[in-house]
Every structure is written in C-alpha cells, then in structure tokens.
C-alpha cells in the first residue's frame, strides 16, 4: 500500500486526541477512525497493531514537540547565559502548551508504560533520545548546565506541565516566574 503521509499524520493526531480525551483504554483503531473522520478500518490499515498505533503516536508527539528551526538561529545570535536558557525552557513549555492534547496523551502513555513493557520500551527509547538531544543542544550552544541539570529541568517541566494541565496549585507563581526560579536555583 502506498503511504499517504498526510493521512498518516492526521490519523496520529486523531489518536493523540483520543488518548488525551479517553485515556489508554479508549484508544482503539475504531475510535481513531471516528476522531479522524475516516472510514472504519483506515487506522488499522496504517497501524495494523495497537503497538504500531502507539509507536506512531509517540513519533507524532515527537514531531509536534520539535523546536521551530527558525527559532534556533535567533538563539545562536545571543550570548549563552541563564536568560537564554530560561527562554529556551519557556519555548519548551510553549510547545507543550500549544495543544493540551499532546502533553496529556504523553502523560497517558507514561502511565500506560508502567503497566505495558512494549509501551515502556517505545516511549523510553524516544524519551532517552530526546534527553540526549537536549544535552547535546545545551553543550553545543554553550548554555550553562550539564547532563544532571538537564535531567532536573526535564523532571521540573514534566511536573510543571502535569500541574498546569490537571489540578493546578494556586501558588501565585506564573509559569514564567516558575521557570526563572528553576533556572536560578538549578544553575547556581
């Protein structure tokens, strides 16, 4: 079968919405077809197994969270300091916040990974690659902090997003202020 990349992406986007709205139990090929508005059987033609579907969702989440290539050159023109690092973190949070379905689906996959080794392997490999890319980007850009600090920021941003998307604490601290505090405290 010839691959239609646009339809494949549309199906994966529909799967992300289903996963975010219905949870892992609601993620079926039939539900993806309904969300995408495609004939029944379309999702299973593109993703024959549930593991194939989940792998496609992980890949699509990665695509949707990839930084805008046009934003990187503007960062390269600035000096690599804490302010630039804080702006980079704000961009990460902005990308995660652009469509709440994406981080919610990602959190659903992480919970499901605790119960299903195949999902843990797929998601774990993607997360590890993303972490290594962040460490490399940070080092190549001359930004402050190393592997440990990047790990701490991953943990912090995950918690920040989970809080923001679910039952947020009323701390009086804006997301930008939280990021500034994280940068100041972790990059001491």
mmCIF file of N, CA and C in Angstrom, residues 29-30 33 38-46:
data_model
loop_
_atom_site.group_PDB
_atom_site.id
_atom_site.type_symbol
_atom_site.label_atom_id
_atom_site.label_comp_id
_atom_site.label_asym_id
_atom_site.label_seq_id
_atom_site.Cartn_x
_atom_site.Cartn_y
_atom_site.Cartn_z
ATOM 1 N N UNK A 29 -8.492 1.424 17.308
ATOM 2 C CA UNK A 29 -8.451 1.794 15.892
ATOM 3 C C UNK A 29 -9.780 2.428 15.475
ATOM 4 N N UNK A 30 -10.864 1.872 15.951
ATOM 5 C CA UNK A 30 -12.190 2.387 15.613
ATOM 6 C C UNK A 30 -12.366 3.811 16.137
ATOM 7 N N UNK A 33 -10.392 6.150 13.921
ATOM 8 C CA UNK A 33 -11.114 6.398 12.667
ATOM 9 C C UNK A 33 -12.239 7.406 12.872
ATOM 10 N N UNK A 38 -12.461 9.193 9.204
ATOM 11 C CA UNK A 38 -12.091 8.298 8.107
ATOM 12 C C UNK A 38 -12.945 7.031 8.176
ATOM 13 N N UNK A 39 -13.065 6.319 7.074
ATOM 14 C CA UNK A 39 -13.833 5.072 7.095
ATOM 15 C C UNK A 39 -13.235 4.068 8.080
ATOM 16 N N UNK A 40 -14.115 3.266 8.663
ATOM 17 C CA UNK A 40 -13.666 2.244 9.596
ATOM 18 C C UNK A 40 -12.670 1.321 8.904
ATOM 19 N N UNK A 41 -11.579 1.031 9.603
ATOM 20 C CA UNK A 41 -10.524 0.189 9.049
ATOM 21 C C UNK A 41 -9.326 0.972 8.541
ATOM 22 N N UNK A 42 -9.480 2.295 8.395
ATOM 23 C CA UNK A 42 -8.372 3.104 7.879
ATOM 24 C C UNK A 42 -7.191 3.088 8.843
ATOM 25 N N UNK A 43 -7.446 3.326 10.120
ATOM 26 C CA UNK A 43 -6.354 3.356 11.102
ATOM 27 C C UNK A 43 -5.638 2.013 11.152
ATOM 28 N N UNK A 44 -6.393 0.922 11.093
ATOM 29 C CA UNK A 44 -5.742 -0.395 11.156
ATOM 30 C C UNK A 44 -4.975 -0.702 9.874
ATOM 31 N N UNK A 45 -5.329 -0.069 8.752
ATOM 32 C CA UNK A 45 -4.523 -0.220 7.535
ATOM 33 C C UNK A 45 -3.165 0.456 7.689
ATOM 34 N N UNK A 46 -3.145 1.579 8.374
ATOM 35 C CA UNK A 46 -1.894 2.313 8.582
ATOM 36 C C UNK A 46 -1.099 1.763 9.760
#
